[in-house]
CSV table of C-alpha atoms and ligand atoms in Angstrom, one decimal:
chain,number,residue,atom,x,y,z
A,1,UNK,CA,27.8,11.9,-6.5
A,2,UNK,CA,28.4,8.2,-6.6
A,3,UNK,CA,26.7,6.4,-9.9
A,4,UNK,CA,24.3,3.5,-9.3
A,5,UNK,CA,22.5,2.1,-11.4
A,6,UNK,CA,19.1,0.4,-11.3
A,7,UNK,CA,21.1,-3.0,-11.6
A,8,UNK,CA,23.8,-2.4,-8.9
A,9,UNK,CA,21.7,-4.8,-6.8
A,10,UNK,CA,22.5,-2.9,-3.1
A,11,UNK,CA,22.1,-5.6,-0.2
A,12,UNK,CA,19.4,-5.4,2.2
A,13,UNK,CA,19.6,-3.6,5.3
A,14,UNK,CA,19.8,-5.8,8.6
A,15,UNK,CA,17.4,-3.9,11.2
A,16,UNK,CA,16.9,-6.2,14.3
A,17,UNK,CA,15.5,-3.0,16.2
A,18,UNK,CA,13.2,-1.8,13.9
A,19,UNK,CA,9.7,-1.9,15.8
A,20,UNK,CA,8.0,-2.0,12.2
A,21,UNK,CA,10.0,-5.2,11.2
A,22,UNK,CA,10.3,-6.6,14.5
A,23,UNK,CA,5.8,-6.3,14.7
A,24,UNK,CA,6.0,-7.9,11.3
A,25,UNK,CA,8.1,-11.0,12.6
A,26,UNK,CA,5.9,-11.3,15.4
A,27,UNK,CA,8.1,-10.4,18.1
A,28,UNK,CA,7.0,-7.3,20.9
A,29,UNK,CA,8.0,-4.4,19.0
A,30,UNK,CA,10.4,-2.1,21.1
A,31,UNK,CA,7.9,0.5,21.1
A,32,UNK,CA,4.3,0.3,19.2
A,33,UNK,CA,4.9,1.4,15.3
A,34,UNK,CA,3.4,3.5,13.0
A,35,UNK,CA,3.4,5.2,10.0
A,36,UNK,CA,0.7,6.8,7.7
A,37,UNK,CA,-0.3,6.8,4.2
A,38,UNK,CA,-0.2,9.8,2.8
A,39,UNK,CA,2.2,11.3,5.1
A,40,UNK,CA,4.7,13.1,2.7
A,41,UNK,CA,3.2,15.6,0.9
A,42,UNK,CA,0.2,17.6,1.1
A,43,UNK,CA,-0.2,18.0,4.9
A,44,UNK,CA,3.3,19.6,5.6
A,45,UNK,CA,3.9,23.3,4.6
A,46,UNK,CA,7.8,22.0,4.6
A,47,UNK,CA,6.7,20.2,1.5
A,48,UNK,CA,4.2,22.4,-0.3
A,49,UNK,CA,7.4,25.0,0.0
A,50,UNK,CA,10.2,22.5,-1.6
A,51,UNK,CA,7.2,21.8,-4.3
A,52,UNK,CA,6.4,24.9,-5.1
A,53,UNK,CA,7.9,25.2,-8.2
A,54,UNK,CA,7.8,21.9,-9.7
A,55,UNK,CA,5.2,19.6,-11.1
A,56,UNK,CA,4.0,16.5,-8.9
A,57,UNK,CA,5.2,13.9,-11.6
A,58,UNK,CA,8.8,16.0,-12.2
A,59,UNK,CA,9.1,16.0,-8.5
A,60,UNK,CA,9.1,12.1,-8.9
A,61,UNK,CA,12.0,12.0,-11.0
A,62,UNK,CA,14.8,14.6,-8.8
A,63,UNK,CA,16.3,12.1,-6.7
A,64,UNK,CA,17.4,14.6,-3.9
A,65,UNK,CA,14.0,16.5,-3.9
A,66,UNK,CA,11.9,12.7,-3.8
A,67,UNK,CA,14.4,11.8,-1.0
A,68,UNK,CA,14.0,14.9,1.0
A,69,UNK,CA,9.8,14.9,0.9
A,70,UNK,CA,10.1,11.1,2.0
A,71,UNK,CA,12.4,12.4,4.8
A,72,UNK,CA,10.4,15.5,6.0
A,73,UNK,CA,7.2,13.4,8.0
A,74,UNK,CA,9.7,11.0,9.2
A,75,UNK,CA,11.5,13.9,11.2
A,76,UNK,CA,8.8,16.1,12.4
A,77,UNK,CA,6.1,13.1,13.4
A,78,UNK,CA,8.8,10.3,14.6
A,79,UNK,CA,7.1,7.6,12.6
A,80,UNK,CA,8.7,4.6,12.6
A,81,UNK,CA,8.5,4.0,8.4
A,82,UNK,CA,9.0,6.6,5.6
A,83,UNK,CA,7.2,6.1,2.6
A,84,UNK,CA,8.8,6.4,-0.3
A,85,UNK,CA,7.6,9.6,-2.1
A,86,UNK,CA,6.6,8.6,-5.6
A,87,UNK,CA,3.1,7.6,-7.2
A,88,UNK,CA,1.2,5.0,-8.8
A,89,UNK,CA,1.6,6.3,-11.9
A,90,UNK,CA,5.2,7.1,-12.2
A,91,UNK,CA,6.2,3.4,-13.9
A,92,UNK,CA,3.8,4.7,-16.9
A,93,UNK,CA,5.3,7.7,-16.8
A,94,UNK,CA,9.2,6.1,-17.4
A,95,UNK,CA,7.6,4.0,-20.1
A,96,UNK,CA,6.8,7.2,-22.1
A,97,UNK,CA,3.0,7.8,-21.4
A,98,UNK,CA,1.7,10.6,-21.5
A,99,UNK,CA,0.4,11.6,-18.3
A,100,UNK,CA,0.1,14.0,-15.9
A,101,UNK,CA,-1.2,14.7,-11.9
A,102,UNK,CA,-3.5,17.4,-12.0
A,103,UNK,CA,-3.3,18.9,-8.0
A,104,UNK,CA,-6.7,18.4,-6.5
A,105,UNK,CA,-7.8,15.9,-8.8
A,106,UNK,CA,-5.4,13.2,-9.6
A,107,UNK,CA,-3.8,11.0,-12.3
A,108,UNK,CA,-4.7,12.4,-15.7
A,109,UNK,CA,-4.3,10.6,-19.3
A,110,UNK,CA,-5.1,12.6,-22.6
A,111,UNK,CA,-5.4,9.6,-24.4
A,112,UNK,CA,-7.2,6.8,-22.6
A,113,UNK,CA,-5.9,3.5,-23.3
A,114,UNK,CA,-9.5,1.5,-23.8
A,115,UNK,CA,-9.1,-0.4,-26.8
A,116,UNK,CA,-6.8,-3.4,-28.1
A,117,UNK,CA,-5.3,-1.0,-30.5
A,118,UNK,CA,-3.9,1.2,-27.4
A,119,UNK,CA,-3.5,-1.8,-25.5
A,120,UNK,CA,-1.2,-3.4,-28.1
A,121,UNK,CA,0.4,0.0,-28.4
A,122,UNK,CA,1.5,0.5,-25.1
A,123,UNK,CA,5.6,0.5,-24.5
A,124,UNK,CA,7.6,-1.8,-22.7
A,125,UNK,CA,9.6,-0.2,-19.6
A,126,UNK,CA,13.1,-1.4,-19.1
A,127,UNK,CA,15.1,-0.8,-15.6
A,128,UNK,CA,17.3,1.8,-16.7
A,129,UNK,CA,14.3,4.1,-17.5
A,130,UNK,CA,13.9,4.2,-13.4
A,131,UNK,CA,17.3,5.1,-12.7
A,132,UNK,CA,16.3,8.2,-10.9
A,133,UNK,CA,14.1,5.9,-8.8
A,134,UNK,CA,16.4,4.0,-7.6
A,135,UNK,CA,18.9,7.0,-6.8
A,136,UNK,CA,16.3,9.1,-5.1
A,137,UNK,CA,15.8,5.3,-2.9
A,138,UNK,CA,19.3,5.0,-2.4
A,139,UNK,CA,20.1,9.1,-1.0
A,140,UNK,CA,16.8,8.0,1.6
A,141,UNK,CA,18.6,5.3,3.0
A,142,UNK,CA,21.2,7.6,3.7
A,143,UNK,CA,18.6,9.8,5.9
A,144,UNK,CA,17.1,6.6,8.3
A,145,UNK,CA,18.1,5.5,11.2
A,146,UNK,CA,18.3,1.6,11.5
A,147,UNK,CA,14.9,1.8,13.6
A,148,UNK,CA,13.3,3.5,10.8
A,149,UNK,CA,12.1,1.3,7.9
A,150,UNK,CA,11.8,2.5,4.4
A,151,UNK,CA,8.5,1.4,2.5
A,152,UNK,CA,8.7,0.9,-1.3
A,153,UNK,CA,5.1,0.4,-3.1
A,154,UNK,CA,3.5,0.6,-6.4
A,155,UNK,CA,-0.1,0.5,-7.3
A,156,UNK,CA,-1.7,-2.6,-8.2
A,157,UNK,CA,-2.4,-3.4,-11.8
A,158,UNK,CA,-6.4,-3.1,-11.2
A,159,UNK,CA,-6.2,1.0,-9.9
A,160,UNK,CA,-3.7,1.9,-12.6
A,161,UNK,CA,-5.5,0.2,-15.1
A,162,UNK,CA,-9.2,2.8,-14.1
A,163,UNK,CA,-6.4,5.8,-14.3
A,164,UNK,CA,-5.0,4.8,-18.3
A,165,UNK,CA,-8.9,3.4,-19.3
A,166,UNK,CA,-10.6,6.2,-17.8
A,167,UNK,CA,-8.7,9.0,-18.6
A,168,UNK,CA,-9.1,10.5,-15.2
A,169,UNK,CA,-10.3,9.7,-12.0
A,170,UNK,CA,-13.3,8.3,-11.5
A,171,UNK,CA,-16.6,7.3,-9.2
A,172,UNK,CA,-17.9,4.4,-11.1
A,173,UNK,CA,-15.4,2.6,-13.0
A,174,UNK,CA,-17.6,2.2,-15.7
A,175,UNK,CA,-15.3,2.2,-19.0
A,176,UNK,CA,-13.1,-0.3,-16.8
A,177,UNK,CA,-16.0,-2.9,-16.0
A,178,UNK,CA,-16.8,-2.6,-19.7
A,179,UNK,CA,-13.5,-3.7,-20.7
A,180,UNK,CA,-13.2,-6.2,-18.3
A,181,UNK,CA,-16.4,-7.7,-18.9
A,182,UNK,CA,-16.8,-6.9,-22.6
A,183,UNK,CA,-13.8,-7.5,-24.0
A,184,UNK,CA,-11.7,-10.0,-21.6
A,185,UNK,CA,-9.0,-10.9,-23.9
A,186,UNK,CA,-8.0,-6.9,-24.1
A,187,UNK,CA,-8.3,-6.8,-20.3
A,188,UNK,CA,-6.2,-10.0,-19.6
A,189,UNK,CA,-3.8,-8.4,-22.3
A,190,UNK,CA,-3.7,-4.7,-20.2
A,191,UNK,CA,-3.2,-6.6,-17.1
A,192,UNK,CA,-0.4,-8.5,-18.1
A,193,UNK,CA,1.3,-5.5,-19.4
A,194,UNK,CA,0.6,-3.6,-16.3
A,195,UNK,CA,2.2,-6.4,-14.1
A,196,UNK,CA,5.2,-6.2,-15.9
A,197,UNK,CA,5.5,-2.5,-15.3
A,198,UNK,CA,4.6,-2.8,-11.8
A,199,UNK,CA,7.1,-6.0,-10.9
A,200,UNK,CA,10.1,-3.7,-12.9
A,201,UNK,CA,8.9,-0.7,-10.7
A,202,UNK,CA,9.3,-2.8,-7.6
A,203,UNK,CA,12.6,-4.5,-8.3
A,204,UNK,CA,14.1,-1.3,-8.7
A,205,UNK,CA,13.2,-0.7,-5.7
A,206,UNK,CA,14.4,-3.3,-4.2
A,207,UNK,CA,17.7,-3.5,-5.5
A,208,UNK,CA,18.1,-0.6,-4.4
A,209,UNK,CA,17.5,-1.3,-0.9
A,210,UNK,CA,13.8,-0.6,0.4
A,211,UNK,CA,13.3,-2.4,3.6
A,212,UNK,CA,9.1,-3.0,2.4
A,213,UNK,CA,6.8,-2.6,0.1
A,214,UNK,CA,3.1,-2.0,-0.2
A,215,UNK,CA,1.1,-2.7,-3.4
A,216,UNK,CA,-1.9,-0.3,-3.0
A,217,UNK,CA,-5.0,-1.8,-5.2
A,218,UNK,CA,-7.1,1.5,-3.7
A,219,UNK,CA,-10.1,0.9,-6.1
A,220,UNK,CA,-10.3,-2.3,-5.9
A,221,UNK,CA,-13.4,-2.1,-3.5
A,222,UNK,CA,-15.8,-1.2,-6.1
A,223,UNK,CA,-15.5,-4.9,-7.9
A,224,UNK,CA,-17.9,-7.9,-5.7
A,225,UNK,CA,-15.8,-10.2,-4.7
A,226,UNK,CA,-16.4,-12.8,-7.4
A,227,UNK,CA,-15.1,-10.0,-11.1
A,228,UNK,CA,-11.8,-9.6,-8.2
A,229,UNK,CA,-11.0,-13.1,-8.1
A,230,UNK,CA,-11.0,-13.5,-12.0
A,231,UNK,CA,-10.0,-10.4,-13.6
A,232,UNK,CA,-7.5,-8.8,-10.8
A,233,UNK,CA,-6.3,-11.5,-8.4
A,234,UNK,CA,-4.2,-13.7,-10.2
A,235,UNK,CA,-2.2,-10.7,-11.2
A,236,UNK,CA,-1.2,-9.2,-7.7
A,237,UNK,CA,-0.7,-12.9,-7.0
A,238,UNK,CA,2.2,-13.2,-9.4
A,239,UNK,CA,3.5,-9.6,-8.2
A,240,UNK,CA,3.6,-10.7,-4.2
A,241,UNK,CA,5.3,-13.5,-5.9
A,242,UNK,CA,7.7,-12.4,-8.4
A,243,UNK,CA,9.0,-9.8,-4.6
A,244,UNK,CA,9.2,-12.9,-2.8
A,245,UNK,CA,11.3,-14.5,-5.7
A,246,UNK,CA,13.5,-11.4,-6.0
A,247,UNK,CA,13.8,-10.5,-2.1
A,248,UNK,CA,12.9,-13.8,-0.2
A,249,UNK,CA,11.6,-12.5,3.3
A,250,UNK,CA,10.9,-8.4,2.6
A,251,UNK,CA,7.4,-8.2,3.8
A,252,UNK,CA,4.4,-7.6,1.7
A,253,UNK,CA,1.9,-5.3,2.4
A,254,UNK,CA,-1.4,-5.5,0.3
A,255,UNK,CA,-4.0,-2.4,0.9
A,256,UNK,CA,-7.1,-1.3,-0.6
A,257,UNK,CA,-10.6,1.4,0.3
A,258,UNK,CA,-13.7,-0.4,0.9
A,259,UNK,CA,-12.5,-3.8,0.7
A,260,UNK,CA,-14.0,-5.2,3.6
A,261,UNK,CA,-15.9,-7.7,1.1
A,262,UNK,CA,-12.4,-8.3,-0.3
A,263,UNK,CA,-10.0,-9.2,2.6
A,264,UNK,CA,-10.4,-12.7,2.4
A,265,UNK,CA,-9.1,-12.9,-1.3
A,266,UNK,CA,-6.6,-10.1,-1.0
A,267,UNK,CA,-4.9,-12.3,1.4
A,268,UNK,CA,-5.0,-15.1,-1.2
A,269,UNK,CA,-2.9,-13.7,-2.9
A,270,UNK,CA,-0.2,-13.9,-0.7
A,271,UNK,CA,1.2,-10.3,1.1
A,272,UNK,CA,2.5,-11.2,4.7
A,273,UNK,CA,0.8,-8.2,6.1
A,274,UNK,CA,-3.0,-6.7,5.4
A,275,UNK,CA,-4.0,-2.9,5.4
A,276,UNK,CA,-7.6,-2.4,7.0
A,277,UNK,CA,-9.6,0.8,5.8
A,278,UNK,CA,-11.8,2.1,9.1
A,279,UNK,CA,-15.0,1.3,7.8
A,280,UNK,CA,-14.3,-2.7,9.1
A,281,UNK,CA,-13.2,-3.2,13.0
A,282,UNK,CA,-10.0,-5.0,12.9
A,283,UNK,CA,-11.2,-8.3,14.9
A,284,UNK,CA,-13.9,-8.8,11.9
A,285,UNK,CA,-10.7,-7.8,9.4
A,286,UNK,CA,-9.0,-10.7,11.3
A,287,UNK,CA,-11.6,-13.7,11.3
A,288,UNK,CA,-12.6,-12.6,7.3
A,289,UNK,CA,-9.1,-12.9,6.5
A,290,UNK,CA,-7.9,-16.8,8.8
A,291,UNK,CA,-11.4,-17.8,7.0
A,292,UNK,CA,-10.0,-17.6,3.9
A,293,UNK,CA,-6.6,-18.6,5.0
A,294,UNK,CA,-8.4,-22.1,5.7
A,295,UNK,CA,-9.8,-22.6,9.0
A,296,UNK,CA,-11.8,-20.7,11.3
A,297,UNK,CA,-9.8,-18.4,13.8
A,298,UNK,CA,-8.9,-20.1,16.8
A,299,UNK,CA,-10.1,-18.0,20.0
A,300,UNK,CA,-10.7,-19.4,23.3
A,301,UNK,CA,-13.0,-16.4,23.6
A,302,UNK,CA,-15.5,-17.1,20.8
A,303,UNK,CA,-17.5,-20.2,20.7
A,304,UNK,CA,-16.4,-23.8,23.1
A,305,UNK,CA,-17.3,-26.2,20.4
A,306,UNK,CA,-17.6,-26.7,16.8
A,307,UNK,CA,-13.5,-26.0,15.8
A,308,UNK,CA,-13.8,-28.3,12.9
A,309,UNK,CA,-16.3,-26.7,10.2
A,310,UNK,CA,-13.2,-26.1,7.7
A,311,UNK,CA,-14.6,-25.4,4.4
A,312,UNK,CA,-18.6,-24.5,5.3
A,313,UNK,CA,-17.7,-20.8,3.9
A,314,UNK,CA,-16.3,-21.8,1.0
A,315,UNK,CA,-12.7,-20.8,2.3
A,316,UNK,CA,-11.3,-24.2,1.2
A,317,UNK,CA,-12.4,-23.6,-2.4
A,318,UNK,CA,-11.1,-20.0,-1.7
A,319,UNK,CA,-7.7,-21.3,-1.9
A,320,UNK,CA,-8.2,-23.8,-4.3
A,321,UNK,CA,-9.0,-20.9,-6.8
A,322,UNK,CA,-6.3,-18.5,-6.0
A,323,UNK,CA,-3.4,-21.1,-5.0
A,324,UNK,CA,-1.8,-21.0,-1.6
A,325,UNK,CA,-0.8,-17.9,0.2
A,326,UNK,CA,2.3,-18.5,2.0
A,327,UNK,CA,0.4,-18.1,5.9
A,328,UNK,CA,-2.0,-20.1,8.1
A,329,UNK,CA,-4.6,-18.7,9.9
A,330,UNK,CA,-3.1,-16.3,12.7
A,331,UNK,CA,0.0,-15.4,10.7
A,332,UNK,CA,-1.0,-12.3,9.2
A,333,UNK,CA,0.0,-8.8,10.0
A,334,UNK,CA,-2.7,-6.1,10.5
A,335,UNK,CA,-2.2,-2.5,9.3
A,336,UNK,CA,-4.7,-0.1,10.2
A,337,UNK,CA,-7.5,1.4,10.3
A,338,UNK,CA,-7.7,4.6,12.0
A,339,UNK,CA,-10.4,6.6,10.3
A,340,UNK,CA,-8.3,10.0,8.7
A,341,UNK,CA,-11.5,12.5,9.1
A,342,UNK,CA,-10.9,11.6,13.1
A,343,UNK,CA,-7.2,12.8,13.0
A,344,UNK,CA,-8.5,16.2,13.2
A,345,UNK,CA,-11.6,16.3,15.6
A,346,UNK,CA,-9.4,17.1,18.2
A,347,UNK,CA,-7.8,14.8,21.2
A,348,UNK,CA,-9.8,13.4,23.0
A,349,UNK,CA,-11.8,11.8,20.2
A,350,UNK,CA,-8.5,10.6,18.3
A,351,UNK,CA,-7.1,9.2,21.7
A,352,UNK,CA,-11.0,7.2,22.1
A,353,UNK,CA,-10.1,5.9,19.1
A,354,UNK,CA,-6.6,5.1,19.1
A,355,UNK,CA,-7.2,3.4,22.5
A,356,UNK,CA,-10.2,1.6,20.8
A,357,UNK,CA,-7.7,0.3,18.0
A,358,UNK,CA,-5.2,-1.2,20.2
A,359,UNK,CA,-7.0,-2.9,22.8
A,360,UNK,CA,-8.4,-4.8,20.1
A,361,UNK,CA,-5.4,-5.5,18.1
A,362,UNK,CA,-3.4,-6.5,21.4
A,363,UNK,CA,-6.2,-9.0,22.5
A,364,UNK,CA,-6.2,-10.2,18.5
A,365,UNK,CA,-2.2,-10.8,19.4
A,366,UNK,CA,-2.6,-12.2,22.3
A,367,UNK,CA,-5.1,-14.7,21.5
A,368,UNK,CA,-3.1,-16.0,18.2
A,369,UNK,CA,-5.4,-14.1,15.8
A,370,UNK,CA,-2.7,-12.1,14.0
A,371,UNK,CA,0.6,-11.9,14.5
A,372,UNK,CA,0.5,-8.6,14.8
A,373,UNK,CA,-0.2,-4.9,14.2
A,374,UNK,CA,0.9,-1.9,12.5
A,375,UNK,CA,-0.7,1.2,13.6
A,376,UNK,CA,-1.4,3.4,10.3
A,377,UNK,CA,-4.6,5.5,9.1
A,378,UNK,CA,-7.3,3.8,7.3
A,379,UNK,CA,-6.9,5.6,3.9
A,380,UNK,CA,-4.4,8.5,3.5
A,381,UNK,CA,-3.8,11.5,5.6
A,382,UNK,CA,-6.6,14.3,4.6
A,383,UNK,CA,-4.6,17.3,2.6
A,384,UNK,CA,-6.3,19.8,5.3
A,385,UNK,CA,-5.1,17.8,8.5
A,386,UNK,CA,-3.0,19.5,10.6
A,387,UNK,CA,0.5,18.9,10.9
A,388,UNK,CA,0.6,18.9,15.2
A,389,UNK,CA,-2.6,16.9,15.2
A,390,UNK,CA,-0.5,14.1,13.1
A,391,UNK,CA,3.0,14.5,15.1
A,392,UNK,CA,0.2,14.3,18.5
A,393,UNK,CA,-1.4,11.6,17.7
A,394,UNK,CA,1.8,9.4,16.8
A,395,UNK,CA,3.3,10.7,20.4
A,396,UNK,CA,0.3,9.0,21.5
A,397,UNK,CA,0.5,5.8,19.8
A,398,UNK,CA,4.3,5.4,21.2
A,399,UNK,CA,2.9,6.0,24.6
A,400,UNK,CA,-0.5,3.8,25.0
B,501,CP3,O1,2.8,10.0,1.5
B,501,CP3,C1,2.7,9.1,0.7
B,501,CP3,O2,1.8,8.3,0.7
B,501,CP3,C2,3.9,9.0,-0.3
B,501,CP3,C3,3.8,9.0,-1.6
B,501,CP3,C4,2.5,8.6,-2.4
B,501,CP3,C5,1.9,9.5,-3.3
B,501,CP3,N1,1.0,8.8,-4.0
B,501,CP3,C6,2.3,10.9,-3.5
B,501,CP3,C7,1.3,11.9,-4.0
B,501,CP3,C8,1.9,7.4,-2.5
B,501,CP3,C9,2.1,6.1,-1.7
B,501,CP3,C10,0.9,7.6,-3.6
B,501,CP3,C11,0.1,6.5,-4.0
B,501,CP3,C12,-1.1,6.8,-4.8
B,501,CP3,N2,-1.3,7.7,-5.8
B,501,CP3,C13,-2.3,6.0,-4.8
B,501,CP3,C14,-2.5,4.9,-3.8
B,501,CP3,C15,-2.7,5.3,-2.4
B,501,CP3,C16,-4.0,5.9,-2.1
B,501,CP3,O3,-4.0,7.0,-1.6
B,501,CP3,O4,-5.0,5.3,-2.3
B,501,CP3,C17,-3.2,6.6,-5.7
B,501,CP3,C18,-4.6,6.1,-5.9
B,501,CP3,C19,-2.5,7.6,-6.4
B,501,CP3,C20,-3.0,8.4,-7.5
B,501,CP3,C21,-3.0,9.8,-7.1
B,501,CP3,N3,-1.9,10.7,-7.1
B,501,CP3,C22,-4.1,10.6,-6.4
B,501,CP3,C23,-5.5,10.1,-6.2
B,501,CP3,C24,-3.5,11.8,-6.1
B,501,CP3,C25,-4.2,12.9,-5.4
B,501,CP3,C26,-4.7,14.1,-6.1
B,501,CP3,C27,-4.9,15.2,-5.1
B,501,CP3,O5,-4.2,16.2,-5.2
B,501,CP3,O6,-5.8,15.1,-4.3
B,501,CP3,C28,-2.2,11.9,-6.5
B,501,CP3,C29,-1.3,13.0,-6.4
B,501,CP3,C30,-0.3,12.8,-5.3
B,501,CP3,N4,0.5,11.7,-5.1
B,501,CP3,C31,0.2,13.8,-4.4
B,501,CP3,C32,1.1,13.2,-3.6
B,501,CP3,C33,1.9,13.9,-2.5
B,501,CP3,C34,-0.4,15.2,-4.3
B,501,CP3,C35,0.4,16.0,-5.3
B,501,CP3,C36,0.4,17.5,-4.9
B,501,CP3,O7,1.0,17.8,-3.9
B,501,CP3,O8,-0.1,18.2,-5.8
């Protein structure tokens, strides 16, 4: 097998017909693309079988076996993006953290990391310690076509921070808004540590050739708006910044659960494209998000007068706090929001609802709202969804 290493800097692929990338640059995709969180794994007896044997976290770190589950949904549903089978928590893992996934529950730490002593403790994780990352990225490639597009993410400094303070999973977040609000210097101190992690994670990436990435801040939902801005913002700021510094042009995604108080300010901090759980309908996604992008959305439809009330929200101030994202009201990208309990009540319900999704999101297009769409779930695929529901409902999107 050839030797790479996490340095060997592989160029980007060119993919003119990808109908992810070419949604992304704005231009009518070749056919309507999608792709769905949570699509390796869980859902596909193909991958509980290769799994079988081997721990979630280990599974991370084989190169061919990562590769493969990334591989398997993109053959049997025909989805126009892989993503890349990894987790969250796998740059904490390389640094030499204890912890573990426990299946059916999650990310699990036997000694939380709540204090400045364990703070102060925590290692630092150098490239090389993600070799396998970068291999198991590298033997992907080799699987996709050039319409396929391979998604790199990590998690956002925020939802790996309630893993490492709380131990576990959790349904409050109640040791982390202690920290955070208690003891700010520690948190500051955790996050900056954690964005280290993540932007090494993602270069690895990268360099070796992912043609996206995502940075999934999941939890992020349970902070109001105001605790995001201060304690979480600035940090996935200088991650969407330090991709755009390394890779000038790979788009950005930025996704989170129950952020619909939250898209404004997730934008601000500068991803080129938005993820939409289903709880918010994607024209109120839109006009939340150009608000805080500056100005109010421009649509012939809405209201005749009154196009020059700039600022009455508070959206001027908005990006006065956060610094400048990189796009102007109408440029984003929407990706979304399907509801995943819906995949499997059957077709005529998820065909209502797919129909539903692009009808708006065409008229958002064509009315300069967004700059385009991404068909996707809005959270991740449910572990008992079944695998022809998935592979019918993507024939459908390809076909409406
Ligand atoms: O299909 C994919 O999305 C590809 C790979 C992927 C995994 N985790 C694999 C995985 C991705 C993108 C993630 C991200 C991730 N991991 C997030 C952010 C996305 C989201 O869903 O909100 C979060 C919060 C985690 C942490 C984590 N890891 C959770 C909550 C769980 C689920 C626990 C369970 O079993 O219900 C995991 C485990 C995990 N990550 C599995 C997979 C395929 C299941 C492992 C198994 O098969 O036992």
């Amino acid at each position: 097998m050839t030797v790479t290493t996490p340095h060997s800097g592989a160029s980007r692929r060119n993919l003119p017909h990808a109908p992810f990338l070419q949604a992304i640059r704005g231009e009518q995709p070749s056919r309507r693309p999608v792709w769905f969180m949570r699509q390796a794994g869980r859902s596909l007896p193909e991958y509980r079988a290769l799994r079988a044997n081997v721990a979630m976290l280990d599974s991370c770190f084989q190169p061919e076996l990562a590769a493969e589950i990334t591989l398997q949904p993109v053959r049997r549903h025909d989805v126009d993006a892989a993503i890349f089978f990894s987790d969250i928590v796998v740059p904490l893992k390389a640094a030499g953290i204890p912890i573990d996934i426990v299946p059916g529950r999650g990310p699990v730490v036997d000694m939380p990391v709540a204090d400045r002593a364990a703070i102060d403790a925590l290692p630092s994780l150098a490239p090389e310690q993600l070799a396998p990352i970068h291999e198991a990225v590298r033997l992907t490639l080799d699987g996709l076509t050039d319409t396929q597009v391979l998604i790199g993410f990590a998690g956002a400094p925020f939802t790996v921070a309630s893993y490492l303070i709380e131990g576990g999973p959790t349904k409050t977040h109640q040791r982390t808004k202690a920290l955070m609000h208690g003891d700010p210097e520690s948190w500051h101190s955790l996050m900056r540590t954690l964005t280290d992690y993540i932007i090494t994670f993602l270069k690895v990436q990268i360099n070796a050739g992912v043609d996206a990435i995502q940075l999934f801040d999941s939890w992020a939902g349970f902070l109001p708006d105001r605790d995001y801005r201060t304690f979480v913002a600035p940090y996935s700021q200088e991650i969407f910044a330090a991709v755009a510094a390394a890779a000038p042009g790979l788009p950005r995604i930025h996704f989170g659960v129950t952020t619909g108080e939250l898209l404004g300010s997730m934008a601000l901090t500068g991803p080129d494209v938005m993820g939409v759980d289903w709880r918010v309908d994607m024209a109120a996604a839109a006009q939340r998000i150009n608000a805080a992008l500056g100005e109010e959305v421009h649509s012939s439809l809405r209201q005749a007068a009154g196009t020059d009330s700039v600022g009455a929200d508070g959206s001027a101030s908005d990006a006065a706090l956060l610094g400048s994202s990189a796009h102007q009201p109408g440029d984003i990208v929407l990706q979304g929001n399907l509801d995943p309990a819906l995949l499997a009540a059957g077709p005529t319900i998820i065909d209502r609802e797919i129909n539903h999704l692009v009808r708006t999101t065409d008229e958002l297009i064509a009315t300069g709202q967004i700059r385009g769409h991404i068909v996707n779930l809005g959270h991740g695929v449910l572990p008992d969804t079944r695998a022809e529901d998935i592979t019918r409902a993507v024939a459908t999107i390809h076909s409406v």
